[in-house]
Amino acid sequence: MPIMECIVSAPGKAILHGEHAVVHGKVALAVSLDLRTYLRLVPNSTGKVCINLPNIHTFLSWDVTSLQSLLPGHAADLKNAKELDIDLLPRLRSFIGVTDCNTDTSTMAVLAFLYLCLSVFTETRELPGLTVSVWSELPTGAGLGSSAAYSVCLAAALLCARGAITPPLGDLEHTARWSEEEMELINTWAFLGEKIIHGNPSGVDNAVSTWGGVLRYRAGKITPLSRVPMLRILLTNTKVPRSTKVLVAGVKDKIYKFPSIMNPVLESIDAVSSTCQETLTEMASESTPEHYSVLEELMDINQHHLNVIGVGHPSLDTLCRVTLARGLHSKLTGAGGRGLRHHPAQARH
Ligand SMILES: Nc1ncnc2c1ncn2[C@@H]1O[C@H](COP(=O)(O)OP(=O)(O)OP(=O)(O)O)[C@@H](O)[C@H]1O
Ligand SMILES: C[C@@](O)(CCO)CC(=O)[O-]
Ligand SMILES: [Mg+2]
């Protein structure tokens, strides 16, 4: 089947409450942002698979024939691709010449691309020549879900090229909509992309990037929140580099080391998310100054909790102090930061 050119985009997100706790089955509230990642996929007749990632200065190509030899022996069940193929990842690592220790931005982006590309096309046994270019308005590694938006774009475009979902826009259409089933398929494959980049993601980031809007997420269950007030959120990027993978693993270690201390903190974060959800629902009918002060207190409480679980950073402490002096209550959003490899952005109502 000939491959069609396609252009797709997906939004980044801000987590209002529940980051990290959501990895351990607690509630998170997430909202999509007006900052997007874009992807263009075009077929080519050069016999190469090419990836252009200008944001991270990565431009690579491989012969289709050499990639073809890496195709998994068994075809992935497109609709039930829940777990990573643990044999394919090491094969890909050795193909691109990196070890398990290489977790830099470019390596992770290339691995996610090649993994999704090969797995989606396994069943056809024939990999087409194609060029994929991805560019983004989102800062990379700043807590705004750049990895999820990247994975969602890859999943949507590759599934489309494979003919597993309908093309995003017909010739005579101005707007397009994928069916619920197609959206779920995109989300399933984006989650695998996140697993490659993150290690142990909860799935909240790819869910909000796939569906947009505001949603509550708990243990894989996505509940869109339709009645929420218009919120103005100030995002600040501290520009301190860090990796979500490293931070998520650090929290897991801390819970393992101090279960009786950390589990109640996660429970409390869960309660913060639920209280925030109730407050937002009430505000949709009528907002009062008391509602805003509850939202502010919840921000402060959660920022302290995030410090306790070890994902704070001195730059965030400074930011919270500076913004509070101007009446703004801040918390980190996304993975946070600590040690040499951190970051984040701040959110405030
Ligand atoms: N525009 C992009 N081009 C290529 N790769 C990207 C792009 N944006 C993100 N990535 C990939 O995602 C990784 C960053 O993901 P990471 O989860 O660490 O941060 P984030 O998603 O921005 O923040 P958070 O997960 O806290 O919301 C990069 O290392 C890179 O592999
Ligand atoms: C830190 C985390 O909770 C949010 C990252 O945006 C990780 C995850 O949910 O996968
Ligand atoms: Mg991420």
mmCIF file of C-alpha atoms and ligand atoms in Angstrom:
data_model
loop_
_atom_site.group_PDB
_atom_site.id
_atom_site.type_symbol
_atom_site.label_atom_id
_atom_site.label_comp_id
_atom_site.label_asym_id
_atom_site.label_seq_id
_atom_site.Cartn_x
_atom_site.Cartn_y
_atom_site.Cartn_z
ATOM 1 C CA MET A 1 0.000 0.000 0.000
ATOM 2 C CA PRO A 2 1.475 3.425 -0.889
ATOM 3 C CA ILE A 3 2.337 5.593 2.077
ATOM 4 C CA MET A 4 0.692 8.998 2.234
ATOM 5 C CA GLU A 5 2.302 12.154 3.515
ATOM 6 C CA CYS A 6 0.833 13.239 6.841
ATOM 7 C CA ILE A 7 1.234 16.054 9.349
ATOM 8 C CA VAL A 8 0.101 15.604 12.943
ATOM 9 C CA SER A 9 0.482 17.583 16.150
ATOM 10 C CA ALA A 10 -0.021 16.941 19.875
ATOM 11 C CA PRO A 11 -0.063 19.276 22.903
ATOM 12 C CA GLY A 12 2.148 19.399 25.957
ATOM 13 C CA LYS A 13 0.647 19.396 29.440
ATOM 14 C CA ALA A 14 0.895 20.794 32.937
ATOM 15 C CA ILE A 15 0.172 18.595 35.937
ATOM 16 C CA LEU A 16 -1.847 20.544 38.507
ATOM 17 C CA HIS A 17 -1.406 17.883 41.198
ATOM 18 C CA GLY A 18 -0.343 14.259 41.481
ATOM 19 C CA GLU A 19 3.003 14.030 39.647
ATOM 20 C CA HIS A 20 5.093 11.095 40.912
ATOM 21 C CA ALA A 21 2.237 9.875 43.173
ATOM 22 C CA VAL A 22 0.385 8.926 39.958
ATOM 23 C CA VAL A 23 3.178 6.472 39.105
ATOM 24 C CA HIS A 24 2.175 4.657 42.325
ATOM 25 C CA GLY A 25 -1.548 4.492 41.589
ATOM 26 C CA LYS A 26 -2.655 7.856 43.040
ATOM 27 C CA VAL A 27 -4.832 10.515 41.383
ATOM 28 C CA ALA A 28 -3.351 13.183 39.102
ATOM 29 C CA LEU A 29 -5.039 16.178 37.491
ATOM 30 C CA ALA A 30 -3.519 17.265 34.202
ATOM 31 C CA VAL A 31 -4.321 19.960 31.682
ATOM 32 C CA SER A 32 -3.191 20.225 28.053
ATOM 33 C CA LEU A 33 -1.326 23.349 26.967
ATOM 34 C CA ASP A 34 -1.404 25.602 23.968
ATOM 35 C CA LEU A 35 2.171 24.552 23.138
ATOM 36 C CA ARG A 36 2.441 21.722 20.634
ATOM 37 C CA THR A 37 4.813 19.265 18.964
ATOM 38 C CA TYR A 38 4.433 18.817 15.191
ATOM 39 C CA LEU A 39 5.444 15.901 12.983
ATOM 40 C CA ARG A 40 5.604 15.540 9.212
ATOM 41 C CA LEU A 41 5.987 12.103 7.649
ATOM 42 C CA VAL A 42 6.734 11.823 3.933
ATOM 43 C CA PRO A 43 7.412 8.710 1.875
ATOM 44 C CA ASN A 44 10.712 8.662 -0.028
ATOM 45 C CA SER A 45 12.204 6.506 -2.737
ATOM 46 C CA THR A 46 15.791 6.630 -1.476
ATOM 47 C CA GLY A 47 15.504 3.292 0.338
ATOM 48 C CA LYS A 48 16.185 5.051 3.648
ATOM 49 C CA VAL A 49 14.426 5.742 6.900
ATOM 50 C CA CYS A 50 15.329 9.273 7.964
ATOM 51 C CA ILE A 51 14.644 11.208 11.172
ATOM 52 C CA ASN A 52 15.088 14.965 11.565
ATOM 53 C CA LEU A 53 14.861 16.319 15.110
ATOM 54 C CA PRO A 54 15.973 19.960 14.865
ATOM 55 C CA ASN A 55 15.174 20.793 18.530
ATOM 56 C CA ILE A 56 17.792 18.316 19.694
ATOM 57 C CA HIS A 57 20.169 18.695 16.717
ATOM 58 C CA THR A 58 19.680 15.105 15.594
ATOM 59 C CA PHE A 59 19.554 14.210 11.893
ATOM 60 C CA LEU A 60 20.023 10.525 11.057
ATOM 61 C CA SER A 61 19.192 7.978 8.383
ATOM 62 C CA TRP A 62 19.481 4.222 7.943
ATOM 63 C CA ASP A 63 19.119 1.841 4.983
ATOM 64 C CA VAL A 64 15.741 0.169 4.959
ATOM 65 C CA THR A 65 17.447 -3.171 4.274
ATOM 66 C CA SER A 66 19.625 -2.987 7.402
ATOM 67 C CA LEU A 67 16.630 -2.007 9.545
ATOM 68 C CA GLN A 68 14.541 -4.735 7.957
ATOM 69 C CA SER A 69 16.875 -7.353 9.435
ATOM 70 C CA LEU A 70 15.958 -6.099 12.911
ATOM 71 C CA LEU A 71 12.210 -6.610 12.451
ATOM 72 C CA PRO A 72 10.870 -8.711 15.320
ATOM 73 C CA GLY A 73 10.214 -12.357 14.384
ATOM 74 C CA HIS A 74 6.644 -12.173 15.637
ATOM 75 C CA ALA A 75 4.238 -9.407 14.656
ATOM 76 C CA ALA A 76 3.095 -7.138 17.494
ATOM 77 C CA ASP A 77 -0.650 -7.269 18.030
ATOM 78 C CA LEU A 78 -1.329 -3.648 17.101
ATOM 79 C CA LYS A 79 -4.327 -3.325 19.437
ATOM 80 C CA ASN A 80 -2.771 -5.098 22.388
ATOM 81 C CA ALA A 81 0.736 -3.717 22.485
ATOM 82 C CA LYS A 82 0.852 -3.199 26.241
ATOM 83 C CA GLU A 83 4.400 -4.321 27.034
ATOM 84 C CA LEU A 84 7.709 -3.483 25.386
ATOM 85 C CA ASP A 85 9.354 -6.242 23.347
ATOM 86 C CA ILE A 86 12.354 -6.754 25.617
ATOM 87 C CA ASP A 87 14.460 -8.319 22.848
ATOM 88 C CA LEU A 88 13.976 -5.524 20.346
ATOM 89 C CA LEU A 89 15.340 -2.728 22.553
ATOM 90 C CA PRO A 90 18.815 -4.256 23.082
ATOM 91 C CA ARG A 91 18.948 -5.100 19.347
ATOM 92 C CA LEU A 92 18.220 -1.472 18.548
ATOM 93 C CA ARG A 93 20.776 -0.235 21.073
ATOM 94 C CA SER A 94 23.492 -2.336 19.521
ATOM 95 C CA PHE A 95 22.354 -1.321 15.990
ATOM 96 C CA ILE A 96 22.791 2.391 16.756
ATOM 97 C CA GLY A 97 25.932 1.693 18.781
ATOM 98 C CA VAL A 98 24.863 2.739 22.291
ATOM 99 C CA THR A 99 24.887 0.929 25.629
ATOM 100 C CA ASP A 100 22.301 0.842 28.430
ATOM 101 C CA CYS A 101 24.200 3.721 30.041
ATOM 102 C CA ASN A 102 23.437 6.052 27.133
ATOM 103 C CA THR A 103 20.218 7.805 28.155
ATOM 104 C CA ASP A 104 20.896 11.186 26.574
ATOM 105 C CA THR A 105 18.188 13.161 24.798
ATOM 106 C CA SER A 106 19.144 12.087 21.291
ATOM 107 C CA THR A 107 19.593 8.381 22.077
ATOM 108 C CA MET A 108 16.201 8.141 23.788
ATOM 109 C CA ALA A 109 14.419 9.996 20.978
ATOM 110 C CA VAL A 110 16.028 7.804 18.292
ATOM 111 C CA LEU A 111 15.323 4.573 20.197
ATOM 112 C CA ALA A 112 11.659 5.520 20.652
ATOM 113 C CA PHE A 113 11.363 6.345 16.947
ATOM 114 C CA LEU A 114 13.034 3.167 15.676
ATOM 115 C CA TYR A 115 11.181 0.966 18.147
ATOM 116 C CA LEU A 116 7.758 2.322 17.171
ATOM 117 C CA CYS A 117 8.607 2.346 13.465
ATOM 118 C CA LEU A 118 9.774 -1.282 13.382
ATOM 119 C CA SER A 119 6.998 -2.600 15.634
ATOM 120 C CA VAL A 120 4.179 -0.867 13.768
ATOM 121 C CA PHE A 121 5.419 -2.228 10.422
ATOM 122 C CA THR A 122 6.369 -5.756 11.594
ATOM 123 C CA GLU A 123 3.215 -7.387 10.333
ATOM 124 C CA THR A 124 3.696 -6.056 6.798
ATOM 125 C CA ARG A 125 7.298 -7.469 6.814
ATOM 126 C CA GLU A 126 8.171 -4.547 4.580
ATOM 127 C CA LEU A 127 9.549 -1.332 5.905
ATOM 128 C CA PRO A 128 8.901 1.627 3.567
ATOM 129 C CA GLY A 129 11.375 4.418 2.837
ATOM 130 C CA LEU A 130 10.181 7.400 4.859
ATOM 131 C CA THR A 131 11.342 10.708 6.273
ATOM 132 C CA VAL A 132 10.026 11.879 9.640
ATOM 133 C CA SER A 133 10.622 15.406 10.907
ATOM 134 C CA VAL A 134 9.568 16.518 14.387
ATOM 135 C CA TRP A 135 9.719 20.019 15.813
ATOM 136 C CA SER A 136 8.221 21.443 18.979
ATOM 137 C CA GLU A 137 7.168 24.588 20.777
ATOM 138 C CA LEU A 138 7.759 22.730 24.056
ATOM 139 C CA PRO A 139 11.044 22.985 25.941
ATOM 140 C CA THR A 140 12.598 19.519 26.230
ATOM 141 C CA GLY A 141 12.848 18.138 29.759
ATOM 142 C CA ALA A 142 11.086 21.068 31.443
ATOM 143 C CA GLY A 143 8.117 19.210 32.919
ATOM 144 C CA LEU A 144 5.679 20.082 30.153
ATOM 145 C CA GLY A 145 5.348 16.609 28.656
ATOM 146 C CA SER A 146 7.627 17.006 25.640
ATOM 147 C CA SER A 147 8.364 13.263 25.614
ATOM 148 C CA ALA A 148 4.656 12.399 25.589
ATOM 149 C CA ALA A 149 3.825 14.882 22.814
ATOM 150 C CA TYR A 150 6.744 13.428 20.804
ATOM 151 C CA SER A 151 5.514 9.850 21.403
ATOM 152 C CA VAL A 152 1.903 10.717 20.544
ATOM 153 C CA CYS A 153 2.973 12.342 17.256
ATOM 154 C CA LEU A 154 5.153 9.335 16.355
ATOM 155 C CA ALA A 155 2.392 6.857 17.196
ATOM 156 C CA ALA A 156 -0.278 8.752 15.248
ATOM 157 C CA ALA A 157 1.855 9.284 12.131
ATOM 158 C CA LEU A 158 3.300 5.755 11.997
ATOM 159 C CA LEU A 159 -0.082 4.087 12.582
ATOM 160 C CA CYS A 160 -1.484 6.289 9.866
ATOM 161 C CA ALA A 161 1.349 5.403 7.451
ATOM 162 C CA ARG A 162 0.771 1.725 8.244
ATOM 163 C CA GLY A 163 -2.955 2.137 7.418
ATOM 164 C CA ALA A 164 -4.000 1.121 10.956
ATOM 165 C CA ILE A 165 -5.885 4.403 11.479
ATOM 166 C CA THR A 166 -7.508 6.759 8.983
ATOM 167 C CA PRO A 167 -5.455 9.642 7.533
ATOM 168 C CA PRO A 168 -5.882 12.761 9.674
ATOM 169 C CA LEU A 169 -7.421 14.900 6.947
ATOM 170 C CA GLY A 170 -9.245 13.920 3.738
ATOM 171 C CA ASP A 171 -8.842 16.010 0.571
ATOM 172 C CA LEU A 172 -12.075 17.936 1.041
ATOM 173 C CA GLU A 173 -12.108 18.138 4.823
ATOM 174 C CA HIS A 174 -11.144 21.148 6.903
ATOM 175 C CA THR A 175 -11.299 19.418 10.257
ATOM 176 C CA ALA A 176 -10.664 15.790 11.107
ATOM 177 C CA ARG A 177 -11.572 13.534 14.008
ATOM 178 C CA TRP A 178 -10.236 10.116 14.855
ATOM 179 C CA SER A 179 -12.690 7.655 16.369
ATOM 180 C CA GLU A 180 -12.480 6.719 20.058
ATOM 181 C CA GLU A 181 -10.941 3.390 19.051
ATOM 182 C CA GLU A 182 -8.301 5.065 16.895
ATOM 183 C CA MET A 183 -7.455 7.494 19.719
ATOM 184 C CA GLU A 184 -7.032 4.560 22.091
ATOM 185 C CA LEU A 185 -4.684 2.882 19.629
ATOM 186 C CA ILE A 186 -2.603 6.064 19.341
ATOM 187 C CA ASN A 187 -2.479 6.336 23.146
ATOM 188 C CA THR A 188 -1.453 2.677 23.533
ATOM 189 C CA TRP A 189 1.503 3.101 21.178
ATOM 190 C CA ALA A 190 2.457 6.491 22.620
ATOM 191 C CA PHE A 191 2.597 4.823 26.051
ATOM 192 C CA LEU A 192 5.221 2.403 24.670
ATOM 193 C CA GLY A 193 7.222 5.406 23.415
ATOM 194 C CA GLU A 194 6.996 6.884 26.921
ATOM 195 C CA LYS A 195 8.125 3.567 28.418
ATOM 196 C CA ILE A 196 11.275 3.726 26.294
ATOM 197 C CA ILE A 197 12.001 7.351 27.233
ATOM 198 C CA HIS A 198 10.828 7.250 30.895
ATOM 199 C CA GLY A 199 11.327 3.710 32.095
ATOM 200 C CA ASN A 200 8.210 3.526 34.276
ATOM 201 C CA PRO A 201 5.618 6.107 33.198
ATOM 202 C CA SER A 202 2.132 6.276 34.692
ATOM 203 C CA GLY A 203 0.553 7.069 31.324
ATOM 204 C CA VAL A 204 -0.923 10.406 32.402
ATOM 205 C CA ASP A 205 1.258 12.482 30.058
ATOM 206 C CA ASN A 206 0.456 10.522 26.886
ATOM 207 C CA ALA A 207 -3.252 10.407 27.869
ATOM 208 C CA VAL A 208 -3.558 14.179 28.165
ATOM 209 C CA SER A 209 -1.465 14.713 25.044
ATOM 210 C CA THR A 210 -3.710 12.311 23.088
ATOM 211 C CA TRP A 211 -7.093 13.542 24.346
ATOM 212 C CA GLY A 212 -6.333 17.160 25.281
ATOM 213 C CA GLY A 213 -8.502 19.115 27.730
ATOM 214 C CA VAL A 214 -8.381 18.633 31.496
ATOM 215 C CA LEU A 215 -8.426 15.149 32.943
ATOM 216 C CA ARG A 216 -8.240 13.109 36.089
ATOM 217 C CA TYR A 217 -5.995 10.067 35.804
ATOM 218 C CA ARG A 218 -5.666 7.152 38.168
ATOM 219 C CA ALA A 219 -4.131 3.734 37.464
ATOM 220 C CA GLY A 220 -4.838 3.922 33.733
ATOM 221 C CA LYS A 221 -8.390 5.246 34.162
ATOM 222 C CA ILE A 222 -8.907 8.512 32.306
ATOM 223 C CA THR A 223 -11.787 10.763 33.337
ATOM 224 C CA PRO A 224 -12.174 13.966 31.311
ATOM 225 C CA LEU A 225 -13.277 16.916 33.460
ATOM 226 C CA SER A 226 -15.725 18.914 31.435
ATOM 227 C CA ARG A 227 -16.877 21.390 34.099
ATOM 228 C CA VAL A 228 -13.811 23.385 35.115
ATOM 229 C CA PRO A 229 -13.323 27.138 35.422
ATOM 230 C CA MET A 230 -10.964 29.031 33.120
ATOM 231 C CA LEU A 231 -7.604 29.001 34.898
ATOM 232 C CA ARG A 232 -4.686 31.295 34.258
ATOM 233 C CA ILE A 233 -1.432 29.434 34.913
ATOM 234 C CA LEU A 234 1.960 31.117 34.941
ATOM 235 C CA LEU A 235 4.668 28.702 33.780
ATOM 236 C CA THR A 236 8.301 29.392 34.623
ATOM 237 C CA ASN A 237 11.165 27.342 33.244
ATOM 238 C CA THR A 238 14.119 27.212 35.646
ATOM 239 C CA LYS A 239 16.176 25.721 32.776
ATOM 240 C CA VAL A 240 17.930 23.359 35.154
ATOM 241 C CA PRO A 241 18.424 20.169 33.094
ATOM 242 C CA ARG A 242 17.172 16.831 34.454
ATOM 243 C CA SER A 243 15.674 13.543 33.336
ATOM 244 C CA THR A 244 12.194 12.285 34.205
ATOM 245 C CA LYS A 245 13.499 8.700 34.072
ATOM 246 C CA VAL A 246 16.121 9.376 36.773
ATOM 247 C CA LEU A 247 13.690 11.263 39.031
ATOM 248 C CA VAL A 248 10.940 8.629 38.797
ATOM 249 C CA ALA A 249 13.492 5.922 39.673
ATOM 250 C CA GLY A 250 14.736 8.030 42.636
ATOM 251 C CA VAL A 251 11.218 8.278 44.113
ATOM 252 C CA LYS A 252 10.769 4.520 43.767
ATOM 253 C CA ASP A 253 14.007 3.959 45.724
ATOM 254 C CA LYS A 254 12.879 6.341 48.455
ATOM 255 C CA ILE A 255 9.528 4.574 48.838
ATOM 256 C CA TYR A 256 11.370 1.250 49.036
ATOM 257 C CA LYS A 257 13.729 2.631 51.675
ATOM 258 C CA PHE A 258 11.119 4.437 53.823
ATOM 259 C CA PRO A 259 7.724 2.869 53.024
ATOM 260 C CA SER A 260 6.041 3.892 56.269
ATOM 261 C CA ILE A 261 7.161 7.492 55.784
ATOM 262 C CA MET A 262 6.643 7.885 52.029
ATOM 263 C CA ASN A 263 3.340 6.050 51.517
ATOM 264 C CA PRO A 264 1.364 8.475 53.739
ATOM 265 C CA VAL A 265 2.865 11.371 51.735
ATOM 266 C CA LEU A 266 1.635 9.776 48.499
ATOM 267 C CA GLU A 267 -1.815 9.310 50.116
ATOM 268 C CA SER A 268 -1.823 12.962 51.048
ATOM 269 C CA ILE A 269 -0.929 13.997 47.480
ATOM 270 C CA ASP A 270 -3.849 11.842 46.326
ATOM 271 C CA ALA A 271 -6.117 13.770 48.711
ATOM 272 C CA VAL A 272 -4.735 17.094 47.427
ATOM 273 C CA SER A 273 -5.666 16.068 43.850
ATOM 274 C CA SER A 274 -9.170 15.036 44.895
ATOM 275 C CA THR A 275 -9.719 18.211 46.936
ATOM 276 C CA CYS A 276 -8.518 20.279 43.988
ATOM 277 C CA GLN A 277 -10.919 18.428 41.676
ATOM 278 C CA GLU A 278 -13.868 19.112 44.051
ATOM 279 C CA THR A 279 -12.885 22.771 44.318
ATOM 280 C CA LEU A 280 -12.637 23.172 40.539
ATOM 281 C CA THR A 281 -16.056 21.556 40.091
ATOM 282 C CA GLU A 282 -17.601 23.958 42.607
ATOM 283 C CA MET A 283 -15.876 26.888 40.922
ATOM 284 C CA ALA A 284 -17.397 25.958 37.560
ATOM 285 C CA SER A 285 -20.801 26.972 39.025
ATOM 286 C CA GLU A 286 -19.610 29.969 41.030
ATOM 287 C CA SER A 287 -16.069 31.070 41.917
ATOM 288 C CA THR A 288 -15.468 32.856 45.207
ATOM 289 C CA PRO A 289 -12.224 34.293 46.658
ATOM 290 C CA GLU A 290 -12.306 31.398 49.161
ATOM 291 C CA HIS A 291 -12.037 28.918 46.301
ATOM 292 C CA TYR A 292 -8.908 30.654 45.031
ATOM 293 C CA SER A 293 -7.364 30.615 48.474
ATOM 294 C CA VAL A 294 -8.029 26.837 48.714
ATOM 295 C CA LEU A 295 -6.270 26.349 45.350
ATOM 296 C CA GLU A 296 -3.331 28.401 46.620
ATOM 297 C CA GLU A 297 -3.027 26.400 49.832
ATOM 298 C CA LEU A 298 -3.155 23.140 47.904
ATOM 299 C CA MET A 299 -0.262 24.370 45.723
ATOM 300 C CA ASP A 300 1.820 25.156 48.822
ATOM 301 C CA ILE A 301 1.018 21.841 50.520
ATOM 302 C CA ASN A 302 1.867 19.815 47.416
ATOM 303 C CA GLN A 303 5.144 21.652 46.820
ATOM 304 C CA HIS A 304 6.204 20.676 50.365
ATOM 305 C CA HIS A 305 5.204 17.055 49.693
ATOM 306 C CA LEU A 306 7.222 17.000 46.478
ATOM 307 C CA ASN A 307 10.233 18.237 48.437
ATOM 308 C CA VAL A 308 9.735 15.427 50.963
ATOM 309 C CA ILE A 309 9.723 12.757 48.241
ATOM 310 C CA GLY A 310 13.005 14.180 46.971
ATOM 311 C CA VAL A 311 12.136 15.904 43.700
ATOM 312 C CA GLY A 312 12.605 19.527 44.754
ATOM 313 C CA HIS A 313 15.523 21.763 43.870
ATOM 314 C CA PRO A 314 17.072 24.949 45.312
ATOM 315 C CA SER A 315 16.113 26.874 42.147
ATOM 316 C CA LEU A 316 12.485 25.931 42.801
ATOM 317 C CA ASP A 317 12.720 27.023 46.439
ATOM 318 C CA THR A 318 13.987 30.396 45.238
ATOM 319 C CA LEU A 319 11.223 30.617 42.663
ATOM 320 C CA CYS A 320 8.524 29.821 45.238
ATOM 321 C CA ARG A 321 9.917 32.482 47.572
ATOM 322 C CA VAL A 322 10.146 35.135 44.858
ATOM 323 C CA THR A 323 6.665 34.475 43.475
ATOM 324 C CA LEU A 324 5.112 34.326 46.969
ATOM 325 C CA ALA A 325 6.493 37.774 47.718
ATOM 326 C CA ARG A 326 4.241 38.886 44.840
ATOM 327 C CA GLY A 327 1.242 36.910 46.046
ATOM 328 C CA LEU A 328 1.687 33.921 43.715
ATOM 329 C CA HIS A 329 1.644 30.366 45.104
ATOM 330 C CA SER A 330 3.839 28.007 43.088
ATOM 331 C CA LYS A 331 4.665 24.347 42.794
ATOM 332 C CA LEU A 332 6.810 22.340 40.399
ATOM 333 C CA THR A 333 4.997 20.574 37.591
ATOM 334 C CA GLY A 334 6.084 17.317 35.971
ATOM 335 C CA ALA A 335 9.073 15.397 37.224
ATOM 336 C CA GLY A 336 10.837 18.142 39.243
ATOM 337 C CA GLY A 337 14.571 18.154 39.829
ATOM 338 C CA ARG A 338 17.451 17.384 42.174
ATOM 339 C CA GLY A 339 21.207 16.853 42.181
ATOM 340 C CA LEU A 340 23.007 17.586 38.968
ATOM 341 C CA ARG A 341 20.258 16.553 36.638
ATOM 342 C CA HIS A 342 17.140 18.489 37.260
ATOM 343 C CA HIS A 343 14.866 21.289 36.338
ATOM 344 C CA PRO A 344 11.256 22.344 36.185
ATOM 345 C CA ALA A 345 8.617 24.768 35.462
ATOM 346 C CA GLN A 346 6.187 26.260 37.948
ATOM 347 C CA ALA A 347 2.455 26.427 37.860
ATOM 348 C CA ARG A 348 0.137 28.806 39.641
ATOM 349 C CA HIS A 349 -3.523 29.695 39.381
HETATM 350 N N1 LIG B 1 11.138 18.004 20.086
HETATM 351 C C1 LIG B 1 11.710 16.842 20.391
HETATM 352 N N2 LIG B 1 12.489 16.209 19.501
HETATM 353 C C2 LIG B 1 13.056 15.040 19.817
HETATM 354 N N3 LIG B 1 12.953 14.408 21.005
HETATM 355 C C3 LIG B 1 12.206 14.988 21.926
HETATM 356 C C4 LIG B 1 11.545 16.226 21.684
HETATM 357 N N4 LIG B 1 10.891 16.561 22.803
HETATM 358 C C5 LIG B 1 11.140 15.583 23.709
HETATM 359 N N5 LIG B 1 11.915 14.629 23.200
HETATM 360 C C6 LIG B 1 12.390 13.398 23.875
HETATM 361 O O1 LIG B 1 11.859 13.423 25.195
HETATM 362 C C7 LIG B 1 12.898 13.462 26.192
HETATM 363 C C8 LIG B 1 12.505 14.409 27.325
HETATM 364 O O2 LIG B 1 11.580 13.733 28.104
HETATM 365 P P1 LIG B 1 11.432 13.918 29.670
HETATM 366 O O3 LIG B 1 10.312 13.043 30.039
HETATM 367 O O4 LIG B 1 12.729 13.741 30.370
HETATM 368 O O5 LIG B 1 11.002 15.458 29.822
HETATM 369 P P2 LIG B 1 9.581 16.124 29.555
HETATM 370 O O6 LIG B 1 8.672 15.129 28.921
HETATM 371 O O7 LIG B 1 9.787 17.393 28.819
HETATM 372 O O8 LIG B 1 9.102 16.469 31.026
HETATM 373 P P3 LIG B 1 8.012 15.676 31.961
HETATM 374 O O9 LIG B 1 8.127 14.230 31.648
HETATM 375 O O10 LIG B 1 8.442 15.995 33.364
HETATM 376 O O11 LIG B 1 6.706 16.298 31.619
HETATM 377 C C9 LIG B 1 14.116 13.949 25.463
HETATM 378 O O12 LIG B 1 15.273 13.402 26.088
HETATM 379 C C10 LIG B 1 13.900 13.391 24.045
HETATM 380 O O13 LIG B 1 14.358 12.067 24.001
HETATM 381 C C1 LIG B 2 6.724 12.427 37.214
HETATM 382 C C2 LIG B 2 5.504 11.948 36.426
HETATM 383 O O1 LIG B 2 4.470 11.658 37.379
HETATM 384 C C3 LIG B 2 4.955 13.029 35.533
HETATM 385 C C4 LIG B 2 5.904 13.540 34.501
HETATM 386 O O2 LIG B 2 5.247 14.521 33.736
HETATM 387 C C5 LIG B 2 5.880 10.700 35.666
HETATM 388 C C6 LIG B 2 4.683 9.924 35.142
HETATM 389 O O3 LIG B 2 3.551 10.124 35.590
HETATM 390 O O4 LIG B 2 4.910 9.104 34.247
HETATM 391 MG MG MG B 3 8.262 13.229 29.836
#
